[in-house]
CSV table of C-alpha atoms in Angstrom, one decimal:
chain,number,residue,atom,x,y,z
A,1,MET,CA,62.0,119.4,108.7
A,2,SER,CA,63.8,116.1,109.0
A,3,ARG,CA,67.6,116.1,109.4
A,4,MET,CA,68.1,114.6,105.8
A,5,THR,CA,66.5,117.5,104.4
A,6,ALA,CA,68.1,120.2,106.6
A,7,TYR,CA,71.4,118.6,105.7
A,8,SER,CA,70.8,117.8,102.0
A,9,ASN,CA,73.1,120.5,100.7
A,10,ASP,CA,75.9,119.5,103.0
A,11,VAL,CA,75.7,116.0,102.0
A,12,HIS,CA,76.5,117.0,98.4
A,13,ARG,CA,79.3,119.4,99.5
A,14,TYR,CA,81.1,116.7,101.7
A,15,VAL,CA,81.0,114.0,99.1
A,16,ASP,CA,82.2,116.7,96.3
A,17,GLY,CA,85.0,118.0,98.4
A,18,ASP,CA,83.5,121.5,98.8
A,19,MET,CA,84.0,121.7,102.3
A,20,SER,CA,86.7,123.3,104.1
A,21,ALA,CA,88.5,121.1,106.5
A,22,ALA,CA,86.6,122.6,109.5
A,23,GLU,CA,83.3,122.4,107.9
A,24,GLY,CA,84.2,118.7,106.8
A,25,GLU,CA,85.2,117.9,110.2
A,26,ALA,CA,82.1,119.2,111.6
A,27,PHE,CA,80.1,117.3,109.3
A,28,GLU,CA,82.0,114.1,110.2
A,29,GLN,CA,81.1,114.6,113.7
A,30,LEU,CA,77.6,115.2,112.9
A,31,MET,CA,77.3,112.0,110.8
A,32,VAL,CA,78.4,110.0,114.0
A,33,ALA,CA,75.3,111.2,115.5
A,34,ALA,CA,73.3,110.9,112.5
A,35,PRO,CA,73.3,107.4,110.7
A,36,GLU,CA,71.1,108.3,108.1
A,37,LEU,CA,73.5,111.0,106.9
A,38,ALA,CA,76.4,108.7,107.1
A,39,ALA,CA,74.4,106.2,105.0
A,40,GLN,CA,73.6,108.8,102.4
A,41,VAL,CA,77.3,110.2,102.3
A,42,GLU,CA,78.2,106.4,101.6
A,43,LEU,CA,75.7,106.1,99.1
A,44,LEU,CA,76.7,109.2,97.2
A,45,GLU,CA,80.4,108.2,97.5
A,46,LYS,CA,79.8,104.7,95.8
A,47,GLN,CA,77.8,106.5,93.1
A,48,ASN,CA,80.9,109.0,92.5
A,49,ALA,CA,83.1,106.0,92.3
A,50,ALA,CA,80.9,104.1,89.8
A,51,ILE,CA,80.7,107.1,87.6
A,52,ARG,CA,84.6,107.7,87.8
A,53,ALA,CA,85.1,104.0,86.9
A,54,SER,CA,82.9,104.1,84.1
A,55,VAL,CA,85.2,106.8,82.3
A,56,GLU,CA,88.1,105.5,80.4
A,57,ALA,CA,91.6,106.9,80.7
A,58,PRO,CA,93.1,109.2,78.0
A,59,ASP,CA,96.2,108.4,75.7
A,60,MET,CA,98.7,110.3,77.6
A,61,GLN,CA,100.9,110.2,74.7
A,62,LEU,CA,98.3,112.1,72.7
A,63,LEU,CA,97.8,114.5,75.3
A,64,ALA,CA,101.4,115.2,75.7
A,65,GLN,CA,101.6,115.8,72.1
A,66,MET,CA,98.8,118.4,72.6
A,67,SER,CA,100.5,120.2,75.2
A,68,ARG,CA,103.8,120.4,73.3
A,69,ALA,CA,102.0,121.9,70.5
A,70,ALA,CA,100.4,124.5,73.0
A,71,ARG,CA,103.8,125.6,74.0
A,72,GLU,CA,104.9,126.2,70.3
A,73,PRO,CA,105.0,130.0,69.4
A,74,VAL,CA,101.4,131.5,68.7
A,75,VAL,CA,100.8,134.2,65.6
A,76,ALA,CA,103.6,136.8,66.3
A,77,GLY,CA,101.1,139.7,65.2
A,78,LEU,CA,98.7,138.8,68.0
A,79,TRP,CA,101.4,139.8,70.7
A,80,LYS,CA,101.5,143.1,69.1
A,81,VAL,CA,97.9,143.4,69.7
A,82,ALA,CA,98.0,142.2,73.4
A,83,ALA,CA,101.3,144.8,73.9
A,84,VAL,CA,99.0,147.7,72.8
A,85,LEU,CA,96.1,146.4,75.0
A,86,ALA,CA,98.5,146.3,78.0
A,87,ILE,CA,99.9,149.7,77.8
A,88,LEU,CA,96.2,150.9,77.1
A,89,MET,CA,95.0,149.3,80.2
A,90,VAL,CA,97.7,150.6,82.4
A,91,GLY,CA,96.7,154.0,81.1
A,92,PHE,CA,93.0,153.8,82.0
A,93,ALA,CA,93.5,152.3,85.3
A,94,GLY,CA,95.3,155.7,86.2
A,95,GLY,CA,98.0,154.0,88.3
A,96,TYR,CA,97.6,151.0,90.4
A,97,GLY,CA,94.2,150.9,92.0
A,98,ALA,CA,93.1,152.7,95.2
A,99,SER,CA,96.3,152.3,97.2
A,100,ALA,CA,98.1,154.2,94.6
A,101,LEU,CA,96.6,157.5,96.0
A,102,SER,CA,98.3,157.1,99.3
A,103,ARG,CA,101.6,156.2,97.6
A,104,ASP,CA,104.3,158.5,96.0
A,105,GLN,CA,103.6,159.2,92.3
A,106,ALA,CA,107.2,157.9,91.4
A,107,MET,CA,106.7,154.7,92.7
A,108,THR,CA,103.0,154.6,91.2
A,109,ALA,CA,104.4,155.2,88.0
A,110,ALA,CA,107.1,152.5,88.3
A,111,VAL,CA,104.6,149.9,89.1
A,112,GLY,CA,102.5,150.9,86.0
A,113,HIS,CA,105.8,150.7,83.8
A,114,ALA,CA,106.9,147.7,85.3
A,115,SER,CA,103.5,146.2,84.7
A,116,ALA,CA,103.0,147.3,81.1
A,117,ALA,CA,106.6,146.4,80.3
A,118,HIS,CA,106.1,142.7,81.6
A,119,SER,CA,102.5,142.3,80.0
A,120,LEU,CA,104.5,143.3,76.6
A,121,TYR,CA,107.7,141.3,76.9
A,122,SER,CA,107.0,138.1,78.9
A,123,VAL,CA,104.6,136.9,76.2
A,124,GLU,CA,107.4,137.2,73.6
A,125,VAL,CA,108.8,134.1,72.3
A,126,LEU,CA,111.8,135.1,70.4
A,127,HIS,CA,112.8,138.3,71.8
A,128,PRO,CA,111.6,138.5,75.6
A,129,VAL,CA,115.1,140.3,76.3
A,130,GLU,CA,117.6,142.4,74.5
A,131,VAL,CA,120.7,140.8,76.2
A,132,PRO,CA,120.4,137.1,77.2
A,133,ALA,CA,121.7,135.7,80.5
A,134,SER,CA,124.4,133.9,78.8
A,135,GLU,CA,126.1,137.4,78.4
A,136,LYS,CA,125.5,138.6,82.1
A,137,GLU,CA,128.6,140.2,82.4
A,138,HIS,CA,127.9,142.3,79.5
A,139,LEU,CA,124.5,142.7,80.6
A,140,ASP,CA,125.1,144.1,84.0
A,141,LYS,CA,127.6,146.6,82.5
A,142,TRP,CA,125.7,147.9,80.0
A,143,LEU,CA,122.5,148.6,82.3
A,144,SER,CA,124.7,149.9,85.0
A,145,LYS,CA,126.3,152.3,82.5
A,146,ARG,CA,123.0,153.4,80.9
A,147,LEU,CA,121.0,153.8,84.3
A,148,GLY,CA,124.1,155.7,85.7
A,149,SER,CA,124.6,153.4,88.7
A,150,ALA,CA,126.0,149.9,89.4
A,151,ILE,CA,123.2,147.2,89.0
A,152,GLN,CA,123.4,143.7,88.8
A,153,ALA,CA,120.8,141.1,87.9
A,154,PRO,CA,119.7,139.3,90.9
A,155,SER,CA,119.9,135.5,90.2
A,156,MET,CA,117.0,134.4,92.3
A,157,ALA,CA,119.2,131.6,93.6
A,158,GLY,CA,117.1,129.5,96.1
A,159,SER,CA,113.7,129.8,93.8
A,160,ASP,CA,113.1,127.6,90.5
A,161,TYR,CA,113.2,130.9,88.6
A,162,LYS,CA,116.0,131.4,86.3
A,163,LEU,CA,117.2,134.7,84.6
A,164,ILE,CA,116.6,134.9,81.0
A,165,GLY,CA,118.0,138.3,80.2
A,166,GLY,CA,117.7,141.9,80.4
A,167,ARG,CA,116.4,145.0,78.5
A,168,LEU,CA,116.7,148.7,78.7
A,169,LEU,CA,113.3,150.8,79.3
A,170,PRO,CA,112.5,154.4,79.0
A,171,SER,CA,111.0,155.7,82.1
A,172,GLY,CA,109.9,159.6,81.5
A,173,GLN,CA,113.4,161.0,80.6
A,174,ARG,CA,115.4,158.5,82.1
A,175,ALA,CA,116.4,154.8,81.7
A,176,ALA,CA,115.3,151.8,83.7
A,177,ALA,CA,116.1,148.0,83.4
A,178,LEU,CA,113.7,145.0,83.2
A,179,TYR,CA,115.1,141.6,84.2
A,180,MET,CA,113.0,138.6,83.2
A,181,TYR,CA,113.2,135.3,84.6
A,182,GLU,CA,111.4,131.9,83.9
A,183,ASN,CA,110.8,128.8,86.0
A,184,THR,CA,110.7,125.1,84.6
A,185,GLU,CA,106.8,125.5,83.9
A,186,GLY,CA,107.4,128.3,81.7
A,187,THR,CA,105.9,131.0,83.9
A,188,ARG,CA,107.7,134.3,83.5
A,189,ILE,CA,108.4,137.0,86.1
A,190,SER,CA,109.9,140.5,85.6
A,191,LEU,CA,112.0,142.5,87.8
A,192,TYR,CA,111.9,146.5,87.1
A,193,ALA,CA,114.5,148.8,88.5
A,194,GLU,CA,114.8,152.4,88.1
A,195,ARG,CA,116.7,154.9,90.1
A,196,ARG,CA,115.1,157.6,91.8
A,197,ASP,CA,115.5,161.0,93.5
A,198,GLY,CA,115.6,160.8,97.3
A,199,ARG,CA,115.0,157.8,99.4
A,200,ALA,CA,112.2,155.5,98.5
A,201,SER,CA,109.8,154.1,100.9
A,202,GLN,CA,111.4,150.5,101.8
A,203,THR,CA,108.1,148.9,102.5
A,204,PHE,CA,107.0,146.4,100.2
A,205,GLU,CA,103.6,147.2,98.6
A,206,TYR,CA,101.4,144.5,96.7
A,207,ASP,CA,99.3,145.2,93.9
A,208,SER,CA,97.1,143.5,91.4
A,209,LEU,CA,96.1,145.2,88.0
A,210,ASN,CA,94.3,143.3,85.4
A,211,GLY,CA,95.4,139.9,86.9
A,212,VAL,CA,99.1,141.0,87.0
A,213,SER,CA,100.5,140.9,90.5
A,214,GLY,CA,103.4,143.1,91.5
A,215,VAL,CA,105.3,143.8,94.6
A,216,SER,CA,107.2,147.2,94.8
A,217,TRP,CA,109.8,148.5,97.4
A,218,GLY,CA,112.7,151.0,97.5
A,219,GLU,CA,116.1,150.5,98.5
A,220,GLY,CA,118.7,153.1,98.8
A,221,GLU,CA,118.8,155.0,95.4
A,222,TRP,CA,116.6,152.4,93.6
A,223,THR,CA,112.9,151.5,93.1
A,224,TYR,CA,112.2,147.9,92.5
A,225,VAL,CA,109.1,146.2,91.2
A,226,LEU,CA,108.6,142.3,90.9
A,227,VAL,CA,105.6,141.5,88.6
A,228,GLY,CA,104.0,138.5,87.0
A,229,GLY,CA,103.0,135.1,88.2
A,230,ASP,CA,101.0,134.0,91.5
A,231,PRO,CA,100.7,136.7,94.1
A,232,GLU,CA,102.0,134.3,97.0
A,233,VAL,CA,105.1,133.3,94.9
A,234,ILE,CA,105.9,137.2,93.9
A,235,LYS,CA,105.7,138.2,97.6
A,236,ARG,CA,108.0,135.4,98.6
A,237,LEU,CA,110.4,136.1,95.6
A,238,ALA,CA,110.4,139.8,96.5
A,239,PHE,CA,111.9,139.3,99.8
A,240,LEU,CA,114.5,136.9,98.2
A,241,VAL,CA,115.4,139.4,95.7
A,242,SER,CA,115.6,142.2,98.1
A,243,GLY,CA,118.2,140.2,100.0
A,244,GLU,CA,120.4,139.9,97.0
A,245,LEU,CA,120.0,143.6,96.1
A,246,THR,CA,120.8,144.9,99.5
B,1,MET,CA,99.7,129.0,90.2
B,2,VAL,CA,101.4,128.3,86.9
B,3,GLY,CA,101.5,130.0,83.8
B,4,PHE,CA,99.1,129.2,80.7
B,5,SER,CA,101.2,126.3,79.3
B,6,GLY,CA,101.6,124.7,82.7
B,7,GLN,CA,97.9,124.9,83.6
B,8,LEU,CA,96.8,123.8,80.3
B,9,GLU,CA,99.1,120.6,80.5
B,10,ALA,CA,97.7,119.9,83.8
B,11,ALA,CA,94.1,120.4,82.8
B,12,LEU,CA,94.4,117.9,79.6
B,13,PRO,CA,93.4,114.6,81.6
B,14,SER,CA,90.5,116.0,83.3
B,15,LEU,CA,89.5,117.8,80.2
B,16,TRP,CA,89.7,114.4,78.2
B,17,ARG,CA,87.9,112.5,80.9
B,18,TYR,CA,85.1,115.0,80.9
B,19,ALA,CA,84.7,114.8,77.2
B,20,PHE,CA,84.6,111.2,77.3
B,21,SER,CA,82.2,110.9,79.8
B,22,LEU,CA,79.8,113.2,77.9
B,23,THR,CA,80.4,111.3,74.4
B,24,ARG,CA,81.1,107.8,75.5
B,25,ASP,CA,83.5,107.8,72.4
B,26,ARG,CA,87.3,107.9,72.6
B,27,SER,CA,87.8,109.7,69.3
B,28,ALA,CA,85.3,112.0,69.7
B,29,ALA,CA,86.7,113.1,73.2
B,30,ASP,CA,90.3,113.4,71.5
B,31,ASP,CA,88.9,115.6,68.8
B,32,LEU,CA,87.0,117.7,71.6
B,33,VAL,CA,90.3,118.1,73.5
B,34,GLN,CA,92.3,119.0,70.5
B,35,ASP,CA,89.7,121.7,69.2
B,36,THR,CA,89.5,123.2,72.8
B,37,VAL,CA,93.2,123.6,73.0
B,38,GLU,CA,93.3,125.0,69.6
B,39,ARG,CA,90.9,127.4,70.5
B,40,ALA,CA,92.2,128.2,73.9
B,41,LEU,CA,95.5,129.0,72.1
B,42,ARG,CA,93.6,131.4,69.6
B,43,LYS,CA,91.8,132.8,72.6
B,44,ARG,CA,94.8,133.1,74.9
B,45,LEU,CA,94.9,136.8,74.9
B,46,LEU,CA,91.4,136.9,76.7
B,47,TRP,CA,92.7,134.7,79.4
B,48,THR,CA,94.1,137.1,82.5
B,49,PHE,CA,97.2,136.0,83.8
B,50,GLY,CA,97.0,134.6,87.1
B,51,ARG,CA,93.5,133.3,86.8
B,52,PRO,CA,92.9,129.5,87.0
B,53,LEU,CA,92.6,128.0,83.3
B,54,LYS,CA,90.8,124.9,83.8
B,55,PRO,CA,87.3,126.6,84.1
B,56,TRP,CA,87.8,128.5,81.1
B,57,LEU,CA,89.0,125.3,79.2
B,58,MET,CA,86.0,123.2,80.3
B,59,LYS,CA,83.7,126.0,79.2
B,60,ILE,CA,85.2,126.1,75.8
B,61,LEU,CA,84.9,122.2,75.5
B,62,LEU,CA,81.3,122.5,76.8
B,63,ASN,CA,80.3,125.0,74.1
B,64,LEU,CA,82.3,122.8,71.5
B,65,TYR,CA,80.2,119.9,72.5
B,66,ARG,CA,76.9,121.5,72.5
B,67,ASN,CA,77.5,122.9,69.0
B,68,GLN,CA,78.2,119.4,68.0
B,69,LEU,CA,75.2,118.2,69.2
B,70,ARG,CA,73.0,120.9,67.7
B,71,SER,CA,74.6,120.3,64.4
B,72,MET,CA,73.8,116.6,64.9
B,73,GLY,CA,70.4,117.5,65.0
B,74,TYR,CA,70.1,116.3,68.7
B,75,ARG,CA,67.3,117.9,70.7
B,76,ALA,CA,67.6,118.0,74.3
B,77,THR,CA,64.6,116.4,75.9
B,78,VAL,CA,63.8,115.9,79.6
B,79,PRO,CA,62.9,112.4,80.1
B,80,LEU,CA,59.3,112.1,81.9
B,81,GLU,CA,60.4,110.5,84.9
B,82,THR,CA,62.6,113.6,85.9
B,83,MET,CA,59.7,115.8,85.9
B,84,PRO,CA,58.4,115.1,89.6
B,85,HIS,CA,61.6,116.7,90.8
B,86,GLU,CA,61.5,120.1,89.1
B,87,GLN,CA,60.0,122.1,91.9
B,88,ALA,CA,62.6,124.6,93.0
B,89,GLY,CA,64.4,124.1,96.2
B,90,GLU,CA,63.4,120.5,96.6
B,91,ALA,CA,65.4,118.4,98.8
B,92,HIS,CA,66.3,115.0,97.5
B,93,SER,CA,66.0,112.1,99.7
B,94,THR,CA,68.5,109.5,98.8
B,95,ALA,CA,68.7,106.9,101.4
B,96,ALA,CA,65.6,105.3,100.5
B,97,SER,CA,66.9,103.9,97.3
B,98,ALA,CA,70.1,102.6,98.9
B,99,GLU,CA,69.7,99.3,97.7
B,100,LYS,CA,68.8,100.3,94.1
B,101,MET,CA,72.0,102.3,94.1
B,102,LEU,CA,73.9,99.1,94.8
B,103,GLU,CA,72.4,97.6,91.6
B,104,LEU,CA,74.0,100.4,89.8
B,105,ARG,CA,75.5,98.2,87.2
B,106,ASP,CA,74.8,100.4,84.2
B,107,VAL,CA,75.9,103.6,85.4
B,108,GLU,CA,76.9,104.8,81.9
B,109,LYS,CA,73.3,104.1,80.4
B,110,GLN,CA,71.7,105.9,83.3
B,111,ILE,CA,74.1,109.0,82.9
B,112,ALA,CA,73.3,109.0,79.2
B,113,GLN,CA,69.5,109.3,80.1
B,114,LEU,CA,70.2,112.2,82.3
B,115,PRO,CA,68.6,115.7,81.1
B,116,PRO,CA,71.7,117.4,79.3
B,117,GLU,CA,71.6,120.3,82.1
B,118,ARG,CA,72.1,117.5,85.0
B,119,LYS,CA,74.4,115.4,83.1
B,120,GLU,CA,76.8,118.3,82.4
B,121,ALA,CA,76.7,119.7,86.0
B,122,LEU,CA,77.4,116.3,87.8
B,123,LEU,CA,79.9,115.2,85.3
B,124,LEU,CA,82.0,118.8,85.4
B,125,VAL,CA,82.3,118.2,89.1
B,126,VAL,CA,82.6,114.2,89.4
B,127,VAL,CA,84.5,113.8,86.3
B,128,GLY,CA,85.9,117.0,85.5
B,129,GLY,CA,87.1,117.7,89.2
B,130,LEU,CA,85.8,121.1,89.2
B,131,SER,CA,84.9,122.8,92.4
B,132,TYR,CA,81.3,124.1,93.0
B,133,LYS,CA,82.3,127.6,92.3
B,134,GLU,CA,84.4,126.6,89.3
B,135,ALA,CA,81.7,124.8,87.9
B,136,ALA,CA,78.9,127.1,88.4
B,137,LYS,CA,81.2,129.7,86.5
B,138,THR,CA,81.8,127.3,83.7
B,139,LEU,CA,78.2,126.9,83.3
B,140,ASP,CA,77.2,130.6,83.7
B,141,ILE,CA,74.8,129.6,86.5
B,142,PRO,CA,74.4,130.5,90.1
B,143,ILE,CA,76.0,127.9,92.6
B,144,GLY,CA,72.5,127.2,94.1
B,145,THR,CA,71.1,126.3,90.6
B,146,LEU,CA,74.5,124.1,90.2
B,147,MET,CA,74.0,122.2,93.5
B,148,SER,CA,70.4,121.4,92.8
B,149,ARG,CA,71.2,120.1,89.2
B,150,ILE,CA,73.7,117.9,90.6
B,151,ALA,CA,71.4,116.8,93.4
B,152,ARG,CA,68.4,116.0,90.8
B,153,ALA,CA,71.2,114.2,88.7
B,154,ARG,CA,71.9,111.9,91.6
B,155,SER,CA,68.5,111.4,92.3
B,156,ASP,CA,67.6,110.5,88.8
B,157,LEU,CA,70.6,108.1,88.8
B,158,LYS,CA,69.2,106.1,91.7
B,159,ALA,CA,65.8,105.3,89.8
B,160,PRO,CA,65.5,101.6,89.6
B,161,GLU,CA,66.7,100.3,86.2
B,162,GLY,CA,64.5,99.8,83.7
B,163,ALA,CA,61.8,102.2,85.2
B,164,THR,CA,59.3,103.5,83.0
B,165,PRO,CA,58.1,106.9,82.9
B,166,LYS,CA,55.9,107.7,85.9
B,167,LEU,CA,53.5,110.6,86.4
B,168,ARG,CA,52.9,109.7,89.9
B,169,ARG,CA,53.2,113.3,91.4
B,170,VAL,CA,50.5,114.6,89.1
B,171,LYS,CA,47.4,115.4,90.9
């Protein structure tokens, strides 16, 4: 088998950027020793450039219009369906995957509630929260009273997320709080807080259910769950938030 | 990773370029992207939060494009000269036609003559900017199949201009 045949796939993967940095480097070294591979790569790169050059540029104004339209509220009724589905999914999943088995039930329940509430309310265009961030003082007072212990909405200062507001949630016979945050991209994440009996584990636990990521942890008499958005971002923000809550 | 709207906005230029490369028509590309956005919004609930949106959008666009072709009564045909490459797993030597490649003046015309499957695959990666994994998912084919379609498309493109159908490998 010639080198050309042996590395045929690699040539395509290299020019299409489908190699990891290490693979790419190794292939570049190989090309030094194998000029026929280098020639082939050059050829395909020229071909790619010619193809791309043959494609005209879009009217960016038109695209901007389309993406603005995409941000407009979508048929409200659909979200109700989504909400029901979200609750059902949490129910069927029976908690939060295999790791839930080794965790205490209160924490598992909190993660389920948080994820269901986030799925339900984060898509809400008009009423994502009951009390908006503009009335933060009232929000903190009200939720502290209803939850039976002082709690303040973390600001998430140091991240690009801003508080939208909060709402009261049922959690069994008790009350829980849900704070919602949004970044400039319109991505929303929620912080769920619930009082608990006894001390919660302070370990940060990461979970993902139906594509919704969540990080849960305990702090004093509270159980917290941060849900939504990108897993890496959520993990980073959880540390930021826990610093604010301590 | 950003949310639905953010990802949608970021994907629009690639979607448009892909649509244009398939149709070679600005207003057809505008319409395809517009229809893709509308459909994506209607189906937004089916999109799982946190999942990359671009491959999904590309798939919607590709389906719309294929439906259009069908309703126009277009029938996908495979040009004769591509037949010799059909053997599975065949490696494609490309260096031999290096000179021919440099004569690639009418890349547009050559792309138009590619079999639809190869054209869609090659353009999805080169113009649409998808990774092999994403492109394979978009087209609902294994990565190996995707790579062989891309390799074949590339060797088709390097056929000398004005080549007439050859049946040279028929024995």
